[in-house]
């Protein structure tokens, strides 16, 4: 679904397996974009659809990556300030559990 993205940091790694022998056909991003480019005259809406999809998925993945980065930063800042000022023992340790679930292939 995301092979059309040019920013590889937003692409989620995917792996799969089959229980039986299968033939696998694949199309690289460059080959796919070349097909879209060649069909601009005969099917101009195709380029618009692909571009709109690329923007939508890139924005979604970018927002999730930035939210995750900010959440980690906030957790680390809170954990630094949980020390008591009088005897320097930790008052409570903030759990580093992620606020958002992990999404493979996003910026850490």
Coordinates of C-alpha atoms in Angstrom, one line a residue, residues 32-86:
X32 CA 4.8 1.9 -11.4
X33 CA 5.4 5.6 -11.6
X34 CA 6.6 5.2 -15.2
X35 CA 3.3 3.5 -16.1
X36 CA 1.4 6.3 -14.4
X37 CA 3.5 8.8 -16.4
X38 CA 2.9 7.0 -19.7
X39 CA -0.9 6.9 -19.1
X40 CA -1.2 10.7 -18.4
X41 CA -2.7 11.3 -21.9
X42 CA -5.1 8.3 -22.0
X43 CA -6.1 8.4 -18.3
X44 CA -5.3 11.8 -16.7
X45 CA -7.2 10.9 -13.5
X46 CA -4.8 8.1 -12.7
X47 CA -1.9 10.5 -11.9
X48 CA -4.2 12.6 -9.7
X49 CA -5.5 9.5 -7.8
X50 CA -2.0 8.2 -7.2
X51 CA -0.7 11.7 -6.1
X52 CA -3.6 12.2 -3.8
X53 CA -3.1 8.8 -2.2
X54 CA 0.7 9.5 -1.8
X55 CA 0.0 12.8 0.0
X56 CA -2.7 11.2 2.2
X57 CA -0.6 8.3 3.4
X58 CA 2.6 10.5 3.8
X59 CA 0.8 13.0 5.9
X60 CA -0.8 10.3 8.1
X61 CA 2.5 8.5 8.6
X62 CA 4.3 11.8 9.3
X63 CA 1.8 12.9 11.9
X64 CA 2.0 9.5 13.7
X65 CA 5.8 9.6 13.7
X66 CA 5.9 13.2 15.1
X67 CA 3.3 12.4 17.7
X68 CA 5.3 9.3 18.8
X69 CA 8.5 11.4 18.9
X70 CA 6.8 14.1 21.1
X71 CA 5.3 11.5 23.4
X72 CA 8.7 9.9 24.0
X73 CA 10.2 13.3 24.6
X74 CA 7.5 14.2 27.1
X75 CA 7.9 11.0 29.0
X76 CA 11.6 11.4 29.3
X77 CA 11.2 15.0 30.5
X78 CA 8.7 14.0 33.1
X79 CA 10.9 11.1 34.4
X80 CA 13.8 13.6 34.9
X81 CA 11.7 15.8 37.2
X82 CA 10.3 13.1 39.5
X83 CA 13.2 13.4 41.9
X84 CA 12.6 14.8 45.4
X85 CA 14.6 17.9 46.1
X86 CA 15.5 17.1 49.7

